[in-house]
Amino acid sequence: MFGNVSNHDRYNTALVCHRWRFLACHPRLWLRVERPIRDAMEPGVYPDLEAAVSAARPGDTILIAAGGSHVACNIQIKKPICIIGGGDLPDDTVLTCSRGFDKFPLIGLSNSALEFLSTCKIANLTIRAELGCCLLHRGGRLTIQECLLQCEQNPLDHLSFPIISTAIEYDPFSSLKEQGHGVTVVRTRIEGGARAVRTNGTLALRHVRAIYSRSSVFFWFEVGEKVEAPVH
């Protein structure tokens, strides 16, 4: 029945039916990142996030084990997937991008932990960048839910941003099948950097909301198509 459709279309079709949705989304089918790996022969378990992303198919979910710090630097994500931290809190699962991993130090491209070129979701993670940005959004619709984005303080704070978006809305030269790009941030803590979001493309920050607790500030906002002011 599904033989002539792509993995992504097959996954979306499965979500329509409760029974198929259970088969498509059951946690036993998730890819897992564990360090160290308990059983090297166990299928679906990988030593690092980059290996898991490479093995993932469109629609897959990757669960990162809590505890310790996982290295993530300039990992390109070109397919729709979901990445979830395995702890009770975002602080339990940390992705760290060190300045020493910068692949492009001479041409001004920002170092990032994760680079998104497709529609994706990340949840329950702490993403820490020593210099550069935590997340680089180049295309697709990115959802960031209940995370902590943290730029470490240093003399070059003006070069650090938790989120950078370079997406161009309705780019006729885009290789993405679906047009329409944006970032949605839900109940996420943001610390450090010159400002929370830098937009180098045609998108703009909008619908900002913040809730202050005793120890943290939680943000909700969107990065989407600029709304032109009406001409009177």
mmCIF file with all atom_site columns, C-alpha atoms in Angstrom:
data_model
loop_
_atom_site.group_PDB
_atom_site.id
_atom_site.type_symbol
_atom_site.label_atom_id
_atom_site.label_alt_id
_atom_site.label_comp_id
_atom_site.label_asym_id
_atom_site.label_entity_id
_atom_site.label_seq_id
_atom_site.pdbx_PDB_ins_code
_atom_site.Cartn_x
_atom_site.Cartn_y
_atom_site.Cartn_z
_atom_site.occupancy
_atom_site.B_iso_or_equiv
_atom_site.pdbx_formal_charge
_atom_site.auth_seq_id
_atom_site.auth_comp_id
_atom_site.auth_asym_id
_atom_site.auth_atom_id
_atom_site.pdbx_PDB_model_num
ATOM 1   C CA . MET A 1 1   ? 0.000  0.000  0.000  1.00 0.00 ? 1   MET A CA 1
ATOM 2   C CA . PHE A 1 2   ? 2.825  2.402  0.914  1.00 0.00 ? 2   PHE A CA 1
ATOM 3   C CA . GLY A 1 3   ? 5.311  0.980  -1.579 1.00 0.00 ? 3   GLY A CA 1
ATOM 4   C CA . ASN A 1 4   ? 5.264  3.935  -3.977 1.00 0.00 ? 4   ASN A CA 1
ATOM 5   C CA . VAL A 1 5   ? 5.454  6.801  -1.474 1.00 0.00 ? 5   VAL A CA 1
ATOM 6   C CA . SER A 1 6   ? 8.447  8.369  0.233  1.00 0.00 ? 6   SER A CA 1
ATOM 7   C CA . ASN A 1 7   ? 9.403  7.748  3.873  1.00 0.00 ? 7   ASN A CA 1
ATOM 8   C CA . HIS A 1 8   ? 8.224  11.236 4.850  1.00 0.00 ? 8   HIS A CA 1
ATOM 9   C CA . ASP A 1 9   ? 4.841  10.828 3.092  1.00 0.00 ? 9   ASP A CA 1
ATOM 10  C CA . ARG A 1 10  ? 4.441  7.345  4.587  1.00 0.00 ? 10  ARG A CA 1
ATOM 11  C CA . TYR A 1 11  ? 5.052  8.774  8.057  1.00 0.00 ? 11  TYR A CA 1
ATOM 12  C CA . ASN A 1 12  ? 2.521  11.582 7.571  1.00 0.00 ? 12  ASN A CA 1
ATOM 13  C CA . THR A 1 13  ? -0.064 9.082  6.296  1.00 0.00 ? 13  THR A CA 1
ATOM 14  C CA . ALA A 1 14  ? 0.480  6.890  9.366  1.00 0.00 ? 14  ALA A CA 1
ATOM 15  C CA . LEU A 1 15  ? -0.401 9.787  11.658 1.00 0.00 ? 15  LEU A CA 1
ATOM 16  C CA . VAL A 1 16  ? -3.954 9.890  10.273 1.00 0.00 ? 16  VAL A CA 1
ATOM 17  C CA . CYS A 1 17  ? -4.939 6.565  11.845 1.00 0.00 ? 17  CYS A CA 1
ATOM 18  C CA . HIS A 1 18  ? -4.628 5.903  15.597 1.00 0.00 ? 18  HIS A CA 1
ATOM 19  C CA . ARG A 1 19  ? -3.270 2.396  15.075 1.00 0.00 ? 19  ARG A CA 1
ATOM 20  C CA . TRP A 1 20  ? -0.776 3.443  12.416 1.00 0.00 ? 20  TRP A CA 1
ATOM 21  C CA . ARG A 1 21  ? 0.226  6.443  14.529 1.00 0.00 ? 21  ARG A CA 1
ATOM 22  C CA . PHE A 1 22  ? 1.080  4.063  17.401 1.00 0.00 ? 22  PHE A CA 1
ATOM 23  C CA . LEU A 1 23  ? 3.265  2.016  15.044 1.00 0.00 ? 23  LEU A CA 1
ATOM 24  C CA . ALA A 1 24  ? 4.978  5.094  13.581 1.00 0.00 ? 24  ALA A CA 1
ATOM 25  C CA . CYS A 1 25  ? 5.618  6.912  16.865 1.00 0.00 ? 25  CYS A CA 1
ATOM 26  C CA . HIS A 1 26  ? 6.211  4.170  19.456 1.00 0.00 ? 26  HIS A CA 1
ATOM 27  C CA . PRO A 1 27  ? 9.287  4.948  21.609 1.00 0.00 ? 27  PRO A CA 1
ATOM 28  C CA . ARG A 1 28  ? 10.730 1.524  20.800 1.00 0.00 ? 28  ARG A CA 1
ATOM 29  C CA . LEU A 1 29  ? 11.232 2.772  17.243 1.00 0.00 ? 29  LEU A CA 1
ATOM 30  C CA . TRP A 1 30  ? 13.155 5.863  18.344 1.00 0.00 ? 30  TRP A CA 1
ATOM 31  C CA . LEU A 1 31  ? 16.868 6.156  17.683 1.00 0.00 ? 31  LEU A CA 1
ATOM 32  C CA . ARG A 1 32  ? 18.905 6.584  20.865 1.00 0.00 ? 32  ARG A CA 1
ATOM 33  C CA . VAL A 1 33  ? 22.171 8.335  21.660 1.00 0.00 ? 33  VAL A CA 1
ATOM 34  C CA . GLU A 1 34  ? 23.943 6.728  24.603 1.00 0.00 ? 34  GLU A CA 1
ATOM 35  C CA . ARG A 1 35  ? 27.461 7.227  25.894 1.00 0.00 ? 35  ARG A CA 1
ATOM 36  C CA . PRO A 1 36  ? 28.939 4.772  26.613 1.00 0.00 ? 36  PRO A CA 1
ATOM 37  C CA . ILE A 1 37  ? 26.930 2.262  24.593 1.00 0.00 ? 37  ILE A CA 1
ATOM 38  C CA . ARG A 1 38  ? 25.927 -0.718 26.713 1.00 0.00 ? 38  ARG A CA 1
ATOM 39  C CA . ASP A 1 39  ? 25.532 -3.107 23.791 1.00 0.00 ? 39  ASP A CA 1
ATOM 40  C CA . ALA A 1 40  ? 27.381 -2.248 20.586 1.00 0.00 ? 40  ALA A CA 1
ATOM 41  C CA . MET A 1 41  ? 25.196 -4.696 18.640 1.00 0.00 ? 41  MET A CA 1
ATOM 42  C CA . GLU A 1 42  ? 21.891 -3.193 19.751 1.00 0.00 ? 42  GLU A CA 1
ATOM 43  C CA . PRO A 1 43  ? 20.112 -1.682 16.722 1.00 0.00 ? 43  PRO A CA 1
ATOM 44  C CA . GLY A 1 44  ? 19.108 1.966  16.787 1.00 0.00 ? 44  GLY A CA 1
ATOM 45  C CA . VAL A 1 45  ? 21.688 3.002  19.413 1.00 0.00 ? 45  VAL A CA 1
ATOM 46  C CA . TYR A 1 46  ? 24.504 5.414  18.495 1.00 0.00 ? 46  TYR A CA 1
ATOM 47  C CA . PRO A 1 47  ? 27.542 6.845  20.330 1.00 0.00 ? 47  PRO A CA 1
ATOM 48  C CA . ASP A 1 48  ? 26.883 10.464 19.318 1.00 0.00 ? 48  ASP A CA 1
ATOM 49  C CA . LEU A 1 49  ? 24.208 12.708 17.860 1.00 0.00 ? 49  LEU A CA 1
ATOM 50  C CA . GLU A 1 50  ? 25.923 13.154 14.495 1.00 0.00 ? 50  GLU A CA 1
ATOM 51  C CA . ALA A 1 51  ? 25.834 9.393  13.858 1.00 0.00 ? 51  ALA A CA 1
ATOM 52  C CA . ALA A 1 52  ? 22.170 9.219  14.882 1.00 0.00 ? 52  ALA A CA 1
ATOM 53  C CA . VAL A 1 53  ? 21.213 12.126 12.594 1.00 0.00 ? 53  VAL A CA 1
ATOM 54  C CA . SER A 1 54  ? 23.046 10.483 9.694  1.00 0.00 ? 54  SER A CA 1
ATOM 55  C CA . ALA A 1 55  ? 21.150 7.217  10.243 1.00 0.00 ? 55  ALA A CA 1
ATOM 56  C CA . ALA A 1 56  ? 17.743 8.831  10.831 1.00 0.00 ? 56  ALA A CA 1
ATOM 57  C CA . ARG A 1 57  ? 14.989 8.733  8.248  1.00 0.00 ? 57  ARG A CA 1
ATOM 58  C CA . PRO A 1 58  ? 12.417 11.495 7.709  1.00 0.00 ? 58  PRO A CA 1
ATOM 59  C CA . GLY A 1 59  ? 9.951  11.473 10.590 1.00 0.00 ? 59  GLY A CA 1
ATOM 60  C CA . ASP A 1 60  ? 12.288 9.696  13.046 1.00 0.00 ? 60  ASP A CA 1
ATOM 61  C CA . THR A 1 61  ? 12.704 10.714 16.686 1.00 0.00 ? 61  THR A CA 1
ATOM 62  C CA . ILE A 1 62  ? 16.133 10.743 18.356 1.00 0.00 ? 62  ILE A CA 1
ATOM 63  C CA . LEU A 1 63  ? 16.279 10.390 22.150 1.00 0.00 ? 63  LEU A CA 1
ATOM 64  C CA . ILE A 1 64  ? 19.520 11.621 23.757 1.00 0.00 ? 64  ILE A CA 1
ATOM 65  C CA . ALA A 1 65  ? 20.365 9.931  27.055 1.00 0.00 ? 65  ALA A CA 1
ATOM 66  C CA . ALA A 1 66  ? 20.560 12.179 30.100 1.00 0.00 ? 66  ALA A CA 1
ATOM 67  C CA . GLY A 1 67  ? 23.790 12.667 32.005 1.00 0.00 ? 67  GLY A CA 1
ATOM 68  C CA . GLY A 1 68  ? 27.121 14.152 31.008 1.00 0.00 ? 68  GLY A CA 1
ATOM 69  C CA . SER A 1 69  ? 27.728 16.468 28.074 1.00 0.00 ? 69  SER A CA 1
ATOM 70  C CA . HIS A 1 70  ? 27.348 15.443 24.441 1.00 0.00 ? 70  HIS A CA 1
ATOM 71  C CA . VAL A 1 71  ? 29.512 17.161 21.805 1.00 0.00 ? 71  VAL A CA 1
ATOM 72  C CA . ALA A 1 72  ? 27.558 18.773 18.968 1.00 0.00 ? 72  ALA A CA 1
ATOM 73  C CA . CYS A 1 73  ? 29.179 21.082 16.460 1.00 0.00 ? 73  CYS A CA 1
ATOM 74  C CA . ASN A 1 74  ? 27.987 22.102 12.995 1.00 0.00 ? 74  ASN A CA 1
ATOM 75  C CA . ILE A 1 75  ? 25.682 19.083 12.699 1.00 0.00 ? 75  ILE A CA 1
ATOM 76  C CA . GLN A 1 76  ? 23.590 19.650 9.567  1.00 0.00 ? 76  GLN A CA 1
ATOM 77  C CA . ILE A 1 77  ? 20.013 18.379 9.684  1.00 0.00 ? 77  ILE A CA 1
ATOM 78  C CA . LYS A 1 78  ? 18.458 18.135 6.217  1.00 0.00 ? 78  LYS A CA 1
ATOM 79  C CA . LYS A 1 79  ? 15.429 15.929 6.983  1.00 0.00 ? 79  LYS A CA 1
ATOM 80  C CA . PRO A 1 80  ? 12.369 16.365 9.204  1.00 0.00 ? 80  PRO A CA 1
ATOM 81  C CA . ILE A 1 81  ? 13.195 14.755 12.562 1.00 0.00 ? 81  ILE A CA 1
ATOM 82  C CA . CYS A 1 82  ? 12.574 15.321 16.266 1.00 0.00 ? 82  CYS A CA 1
ATOM 83  C CA . ILE A 1 83  ? 15.398 15.459 18.859 1.00 0.00 ? 83  ILE A CA 1
ATOM 84  C CA . ILE A 1 84  ? 14.455 15.013 22.520 1.00 0.00 ? 84  ILE A CA 1
ATOM 85  C CA . GLY A 1 85  ? 16.449 15.072 25.744 1.00 0.00 ? 85  GLY A CA 1
ATOM 86  C CA . GLY A 1 86  ? 15.996 11.993 27.903 1.00 0.00 ? 86  GLY A CA 1
ATOM 87  C CA . GLY A 1 87  ? 16.103 13.674 31.326 1.00 0.00 ? 87  GLY A CA 1
ATOM 88  C CA . ASP A 1 88  ? 13.393 15.034 33.573 1.00 0.00 ? 88  ASP A CA 1
ATOM 89  C CA . LEU A 1 89  ? 14.596 18.606 32.897 1.00 0.00 ? 89  LEU A CA 1
ATOM 90  C CA . PRO A 1 90  ? 16.445 20.310 30.033 1.00 0.00 ? 90  PRO A CA 1
ATOM 91  C CA . ASP A 1 91  ? 19.490 20.664 32.317 1.00 0.00 ? 91  ASP A CA 1
ATOM 92  C CA . ASP A 1 92  ? 19.828 16.866 32.440 1.00 0.00 ? 92  ASP A CA 1
ATOM 93  C CA . THR A 1 93  ? 20.804 16.560 28.763 1.00 0.00 ? 93  THR A CA 1
ATOM 94  C CA . VAL A 1 94  ? 23.503 18.968 27.532 1.00 0.00 ? 94  VAL A CA 1
ATOM 95  C CA . LEU A 1 95  ? 24.803 19.488 23.990 1.00 0.00 ? 95  LEU A CA 1
ATOM 96  C CA . THR A 1 96  ? 28.043 21.487 23.966 1.00 0.00 ? 96  THR A CA 1
ATOM 97  C CA . CYS A 1 97  ? 29.552 23.320 21.000 1.00 0.00 ? 97  CYS A CA 1
ATOM 98  C CA . SER A 1 98  ? 33.155 24.260 21.716 1.00 0.00 ? 98  SER A CA 1
ATOM 99  C CA . ARG A 1 99  ? 34.886 27.137 19.946 1.00 0.00 ? 99  ARG A CA 1
ATOM 100 C CA . GLY A 1 100 ? 37.732 24.757 19.117 1.00 0.00 ? 100 GLY A CA 1
ATOM 101 C CA . PHE A 1 101 ? 35.500 22.938 16.628 1.00 0.00 ? 101 PHE A CA 1
ATOM 102 C CA . ASP A 1 102 ? 34.960 25.949 14.360 1.00 0.00 ? 102 ASP A CA 1
ATOM 103 C CA . LYS A 1 103 ? 35.179 24.683 10.772 1.00 0.00 ? 103 LYS A CA 1
ATOM 104 C CA . PHE A 1 104 ? 35.157 28.130 9.152  1.00 0.00 ? 104 PHE A CA 1
ATOM 105 C CA . PRO A 1 105 ? 37.261 30.471 11.328 1.00 0.00 ? 105 PRO A CA 1
ATOM 106 C CA . LEU A 1 106 ? 38.480 32.664 8.465  1.00 0.00 ? 106 LEU A CA 1
ATOM 107 C CA . ILE A 1 107 ? 35.357 33.360 6.432  1.00 0.00 ? 107 ILE A CA 1
ATOM 108 C CA . GLY A 1 108 ? 32.966 34.669 9.048  1.00 0.00 ? 108 GLY A CA 1
ATOM 109 C CA . LEU A 1 109 ? 30.477 31.799 9.129  1.00 0.00 ? 109 LEU A CA 1
ATOM 110 C CA . SER A 1 110 ? 29.043 31.256 12.580 1.00 0.00 ? 110 SER A CA 1
ATOM 111 C CA . ASN A 1 111 ? 29.899 28.113 14.464 1.00 0.00 ? 111 ASN A CA 1
ATOM 112 C CA . SER A 1 112 ? 26.760 26.346 15.724 1.00 0.00 ? 112 SER A CA 1
ATOM 113 C CA . ALA A 1 113 ? 25.762 23.212 17.598 1.00 0.00 ? 113 ALA A CA 1
ATOM 114 C CA . LEU A 1 114 ? 22.946 22.320 15.188 1.00 0.00 ? 114 LEU A CA 1
ATOM 115 C CA . GLU A 1 115 ? 22.223 23.641 11.688 1.00 0.00 ? 115 GLU A CA 1
ATOM 116 C CA . PHE A 1 116 ? 18.680 23.179 10.387 1.00 0.00 ? 116 PHE A CA 1
ATOM 117 C CA . LEU A 1 117 ? 17.768 23.007 6.699  1.00 0.00 ? 117 LEU A CA 1
ATOM 118 C CA . SER A 1 118 ? 14.450 21.192 7.171  1.00 0.00 ? 118 SER A CA 1
ATOM 119 C CA . THR A 1 119 ? 11.357 21.234 9.358  1.00 0.00 ? 119 THR A CA 1
ATOM 120 C CA . CYS A 1 120 ? 12.391 19.881 12.788 1.00 0.00 ? 120 CYS A CA 1
ATOM 121 C CA . LYS A 1 121 ? 11.576 19.953 16.486 1.00 0.00 ? 121 LYS A CA 1
ATOM 122 C CA . ILE A 1 122 ? 13.882 19.903 19.509 1.00 0.00 ? 122 ILE A CA 1
ATOM 123 C CA . ALA A 1 123 ? 12.660 19.547 23.088 1.00 0.00 ? 123 ALA A CA 1
ATOM 124 C CA . ASN A 1 124 ? 13.923 19.177 26.662 1.00 0.00 ? 124 ASN A CA 1
ATOM 125 C CA . LEU A 1 125 ? 17.568 19.980 25.832 1.00 0.00 ? 125 LEU A CA 1
ATOM 126 C CA . THR A 1 126 ? 20.284 22.320 27.059 1.00 0.00 ? 126 THR A CA 1
ATOM 127 C CA . ILE A 1 127 ? 22.385 23.593 24.156 1.00 0.00 ? 127 ILE A CA 1
ATOM 128 C CA . ARG A 1 128 ? 25.534 25.447 25.145 1.00 0.00 ? 128 ARG A CA 1
ATOM 129 C CA . ALA A 1 129 ? 27.799 27.413 22.782 1.00 0.00 ? 129 ALA A CA 1
ATOM 130 C CA . GLU A 1 130 ? 31.188 28.792 23.821 1.00 0.00 ? 130 GLU A CA 1
ATOM 131 C CA . LEU A 1 131 ? 31.400 31.089 20.789 1.00 0.00 ? 131 LEU A CA 1
ATOM 132 C CA . GLY A 1 132 ? 29.009 31.434 17.865 1.00 0.00 ? 132 GLY A CA 1
ATOM 133 C CA . CYS A 1 133 ? 25.399 30.310 18.142 1.00 0.00 ? 133 CYS A CA 1
ATOM 134 C CA . CYS A 1 134 ? 23.463 27.444 19.654 1.00 0.00 ? 134 CYS A CA 1
ATOM 135 C CA . LEU A 1 135 ? 21.131 26.957 16.684 1.00 0.00 ? 135 LEU A CA 1
ATOM 136 C CA . LEU A 1 136 ? 21.556 28.044 13.053 1.00 0.00 ? 136 LEU A CA 1
ATOM 137 C CA . HIS A 1 137 ? 18.243 28.058 11.156 1.00 0.00 ? 137 HIS A CA 1
ATOM 138 C CA . ARG A 1 138 ? 18.697 28.086 7.384  1.00 0.00 ? 138 ARG A CA 1
ATOM 139 C CA . GLY A 1 139 ? 15.354 26.714 6.248  1.00 0.00 ? 139 GLY A CA 1
ATOM 140 C CA . GLY A 1 140 ? 12.187 24.847 7.162  1.00 0.00 ? 140 GLY A CA 1
ATOM 141 C CA . ARG A 1 141 ? 10.026 25.291 10.237 1.00 0.00 ? 141 ARG A CA 1
ATOM 142 C CA . LEU A 1 142 ? 11.928 24.818 13.479 1.00 0.00 ? 142 LEU A CA 1
ATOM 143 C CA . THR A 1 143 ? 10.159 24.325 16.827 1.00 0.00 ? 143 THR A CA 1
ATOM 144 C CA . ILE A 1 144 ? 12.137 24.774 20.066 1.00 0.00 ? 144 ILE A CA 1
ATOM 145 C CA . GLN A 1 145 ? 10.158 23.564 23.067 1.00 0.00 ? 145 GLN A CA 1
ATOM 146 C CA . GLU A 1 146 ? 11.136 23.722 26.749 1.00 0.00 ? 146 GLU A CA 1
ATOM 147 C CA . CYS A 1 147 ? 14.875 24.026 26.144 1.00 0.00 ? 147 CYS A CA 1
ATOM 148 C CA . LEU A 1 148 ? 17.758 26.058 27.582 1.00 0.00 ? 148 LEU A CA 1
ATOM 149 C CA . LEU A 1 149 ? 19.887 27.940 25.039 1.00 0.00 ? 149 LEU A CA 1
ATOM 150 C CA . GLN A 1 150 ? 23.056 29.203 26.647 1.00 0.00 ? 150 GLN A CA 1
ATOM 151 C CA . CYS A 1 151 ? 25.905 31.298 25.231 1.00 0.00 ? 151 CYS A CA 1
ATOM 152 C CA . GLU A 1 152 ? 28.857 31.308 27.610 1.00 0.00 ? 152 GLU A CA 1
ATOM 153 C CA . GLN A 1 153 ? 30.186 34.706 28.634 1.00 0.00 ? 153 GLN A CA 1
ATOM 154 C CA . ASN A 1 154 ? 33.460 35.789 27.016 1.00 0.00 ? 154 ASN A CA 1
ATOM 155 C CA . PRO A 1 155 ? 35.091 38.980 25.649 1.00 0.00 ? 155 PRO A CA 1
ATOM 156 C CA . LEU A 1 156 ? 33.544 38.274 22.234 1.00 0.00 ? 156 LEU A CA 1
ATOM 157 C CA . ASP A 1 157 ? 29.934 38.217 23.445 1.00 0.00 ? 157 ASP A CA 1
ATOM 158 C CA . HIS A 1 158 ? 28.950 40.479 20.547 1.00 0.00 ? 158 HIS A CA 1
ATOM 159 C CA . LEU A 1 159 ? 29.620 37.537 18.190 1.00 0.00 ? 159 LEU A CA 1
ATOM 160 C CA . SER A 1 160 ? 27.412 35.088 20.101 1.00 0.00 ? 160 SER A CA 1
ATOM 161 C CA . PHE A 1 161 ? 23.684 34.521 19.566 1.00 0.00 ? 161 PHE A CA 1
ATOM 162 C CA . PRO A 1 162 ? 21.509 31.705 20.908 1.00 0.00 ? 162 PRO A CA 1
ATOM 163 C CA . ILE A 1 163 ? 19.582 31.599 17.601 1.00 0.00 ? 163 ILE A CA 1
ATOM 164 C CA . ILE A 1 164 ? 20.613 32.804 14.146 1.00 0.00 ? 164 ILE A CA 1
ATOM 165 C CA . SER A 1 165 ? 18.188 32.599 11.218 1.00 0.00 ? 165 SER A CA 1
ATOM 166 C CA . THR A 1 166 ? 19.421 33.097 7.655  1.00 0.00 ? 166 THR A CA 1
ATOM 167 C CA . ALA A 1 167 ? 16.253 31.756 6.008  1.00 0.00 ? 167 ALA A CA 1
ATOM 168 C CA . ILE A 1 168 ? 14.682 33.639 3.105  1.00 0.00 ? 168 ILE A CA 1
ATOM 169 C CA . GLU A 1 169 ? 10.889 33.476 2.913  1.00 0.00 ? 169 GLU A CA 1
ATOM 170 C CA . TYR A 1 170 ? 9.631  32.082 -0.406 1.00 0.00 ? 170 TYR A CA 1
ATOM 171 C CA . ASP A 1 171 ? 13.102 31.790 -1.909 1.00 0.00 ? 171 ASP A CA 1
ATOM 172 C CA . PRO A 1 172 ? 12.595 30.748 -5.574 1.00 0.00 ? 172 PRO A CA 1
ATOM 173 C CA . PHE A 1 173 ? 16.020 29.061 -5.551 1.00 0.00 ? 173 PHE A CA 1
ATOM 174 C CA . SER A 1 174 ? 15.357 27.027 -2.401 1.00 0.00 ? 174 SER A CA 1
ATOM 175 C CA . SER A 1 175 ? 15.918 23.263 -2.696 1.00 0.00 ? 175 SER A CA 1
ATOM 176 C CA . LEU A 1 176 ? 13.218 22.623 -0.073 1.00 0.00 ? 176 LEU A CA 1
ATOM 177 C CA . LYS A 1 177 ? 10.056 21.043 -1.446 1.00 0.00 ? 177 LYS A CA 1
ATOM 178 C CA . GLU A 1 178 ? 7.886  23.076 0.885  1.00 0.00 ? 178 GLU A CA 1
ATOM 179 C CA . GLN A 1 179 ? 8.090  26.841 1.005  1.00 0.00 ? 179 GLN A CA 1
ATOM 180 C CA . GLY A 1 180 ? 7.573  28.741 4.202  1.00 0.00 ? 180 GLY A CA 1
ATOM 181 C CA . HIS A 1 181 ? 10.210 29.009 6.898  1.00 0.00 ? 181 HIS A CA 1
ATOM 182 C CA . GLY A 1 182 ? 10.143 30.070 10.519 1.00 0.00 ? 182 GLY A CA 1
ATOM 183 C CA . VAL A 1 183 ? 11.141 29.434 14.114 1.00 0.00 ? 183 VAL A CA 1
ATOM 184 C CA . THR A 1 184 ? 8.708  28.889 16.997 1.00 0.00 ? 184 THR A CA 1
ATOM 185 C CA . VAL A 1 185 ? 10.063 29.071 20.560 1.00 0.00 ? 185 VAL A CA 1
ATOM 186 C CA . VAL A 1 186 ? 7.932  27.674 23.404 1.00 0.00 ? 186 VAL A CA 1
ATOM 187 C CA . ARG A 1 187 ? 8.715  28.007 27.125 1.00 0.00 ? 187 ARG A CA 1
ATOM 188 C CA . THR A 1 188 ? 12.464 28.191 26.571 1.00 0.00 ? 188 THR A CA 1
ATOM 189 C CA . ARG A 1 189 ? 15.161 29.782 28.710 1.00 0.00 ? 189 ARG A CA 1
ATOM 190 C CA . ILE A 1 190 ? 17.737 31.911 26.883 1.00 0.00 ? 190 ILE A CA 1
ATOM 191 C CA . GLU A 1 191 ? 20.960 33.055 28.522 1.00 0.00 ? 191 GLU A CA 1
ATOM 192 C CA . GLY A 1 192 ? 23.943 35.071 27.264 1.00 0.00 ? 192 GLY A CA 1
ATOM 193 C CA . GLY A 1 193 ? 24.857 36.365 23.830 1.00 0.00 ? 193 GLY A CA 1
ATOM 194 C CA . ALA A 1 194 ? 24.434 39.779 22.249 1.00 0.00 ? 194 ALA A CA 1
ATOM 195 C CA . ARG A 1 195 ? 20.673 39.204 21.872 1.00 0.00 ? 195 ARG A CA 1
ATOM 196 C CA . ALA A 1 196 ? 18.352 36.214 21.744 1.00 0.00 ? 196 ALA A CA 1
ATOM 197 C CA . VAL A 1 197 ? 17.884 36.100 17.960 1.00 0.00 ? 197 VAL A CA 1
ATOM 198 C CA . ARG A 1 198 ? 19.796 37.416 14.977 1.00 0.00 ? 198 ARG A CA 1
ATOM 199 C CA . THR A 1 199 ? 18.099 37.384 11.575 1.00 0.00 ? 199 THR A CA 1
ATOM 200 C CA . ASN A 1 200 ? 20.293 37.626 8.482  1.00 0.00 ? 200 ASN A CA 1
ATOM 201 C CA . GLY A 1 201 ? 17.579 36.593 6.020  1.00 0.00 ? 201 GLY A CA 1
ATOM 202 C CA . THR A 1 202 ? 14.125 38.038 5.355  1.00 0.00 ? 202 THR A CA 1
ATOM 203 C CA . LEU A 1 203 ? 12.442 36.804 8.556  1.00 0.00 ? 203 LEU A CA 1
ATOM 204 C CA . ALA A 1 204 ? 11.790 38.940 11.637 1.00 0.00 ? 204 ALA A CA 1
ATOM 205 C CA . LEU A 1 205 ? 11.150 38.460 15.358 1.00 0.00 ? 205 LEU A CA 1
ATOM 206 C CA . ARG A 1 206 ? 7.497  38.772 16.425 1.00 0.00 ? 206 ARG A CA 1
ATOM 207 C CA . HIS A 1 207 ? 4.910  37.792 19.074 1.00 0.00 ? 207 HIS A CA 1
ATOM 208 C CA . VAL A 1 208 ? 7.386  37.953 21.963 1.00 0.00 ? 208 VAL A CA 1
ATOM 209 C CA . ARG A 1 209 ? 6.169  36.928 25.413 1.00 0.00 ? 209 ARG A CA 1
ATOM 210 C CA . ALA A 1 210 ? 8.143  36.307 28.604 1.00 0.00 ? 210 ALA A CA 1
ATOM 211 C CA . ILE A 1 211 ? 7.349  34.944 32.054 1.00 0.00 ? 211 ILE A CA 1
ATOM 212 C CA . TYR A 1 212 ? 9.693  35.712 34.941 1.00 0.00 ? 212 TYR A CA 1
ATOM 213 C CA . SER A 1 213 ? 10.211 33.117 37.683 1.00 0.00 ? 213 SER A CA 1
ATOM 214 C CA . ARG A 1 214 ? 12.450 33.400 40.732 1.00 0.00 ? 214 ARG A CA 1
ATOM 215 C CA . SER A 1 215 ? 15.504 32.013 38.972 1.00 0.00 ? 215 SER A CA 1
ATOM 216 C CA . SER A 1 216 ? 14.795 32.150 35.235 1.00 0.00 ? 216 SER A CA 1
ATOM 217 C CA . VAL A 1 217 ? 13.014 33.891 32.393 1.00 0.00 ? 217 VAL A CA 1
ATOM 218 C CA . PHE A 1 218 ? 10.955 31.747 30.011 1.00 0.00 ? 218 PHE A CA 1
ATOM 219 C CA . PHE A 1 219 ? 10.381 32.971 26.449 1.00 0.00 ? 219 PHE A CA 1
ATOM 220 C CA . TRP A 1 220 ? 7.721  32.388 23.813 1.00 0.00 ? 220 TRP A CA 1
ATOM 221 C CA . PHE A 1 221 ? 8.196  33.980 20.373 1.00 0.00 ? 221 PHE A CA 1
ATOM 222 C CA . GLU A 1 222 ? 8.223  33.409 16.636 1.00 0.00 ? 222 GLU A CA 1
ATOM 223 C CA . VAL A 1 223 ? 10.586 34.256 13.822 1.00 0.00 ? 223 VAL A CA 1
ATOM 224 C CA . GLY A 1 224 ? 8.541  34.579 10.672 1.00 0.00 ? 224 GLY A CA 1
ATOM 225 C CA . GLU A 1 225 ? 7.759  36.595 7.574  1.00 0.00 ? 225 GLU A CA 1
ATOM 226 C CA . LYS A 1 226 ? 7.990  40.334 8.061  1.00 0.00 ? 226 LYS A CA 1
ATOM 227 C CA . VAL A 1 227 ? 4.654  42.099 8.234  1.00 0.00 ? 227 VAL A CA 1
ATOM 228 C CA . GLU A 1 228 ? 4.699  45.349 6.304  1.00 0.00 ? 228 GLU A CA 1
ATOM 229 C CA . ALA A 1 229 ? 3.143  48.324 8.048  1.00 0.00 ? 229 ALA A CA 1
ATOM 230 C CA . PRO A 1 230 ? -0.037 49.548 6.312  1.00 0.00 ? 230 PRO A CA 1
ATOM 231 C CA . VAL A 1 231 ? 0.304  52.683 4.232  1.00 0.00 ? 231 VAL A CA 1
ATOM 232 C CA . HIS A 1 232 ? -2.199 55.398 5.138  1.00 0.00 ? 232 HIS A CA 1
#
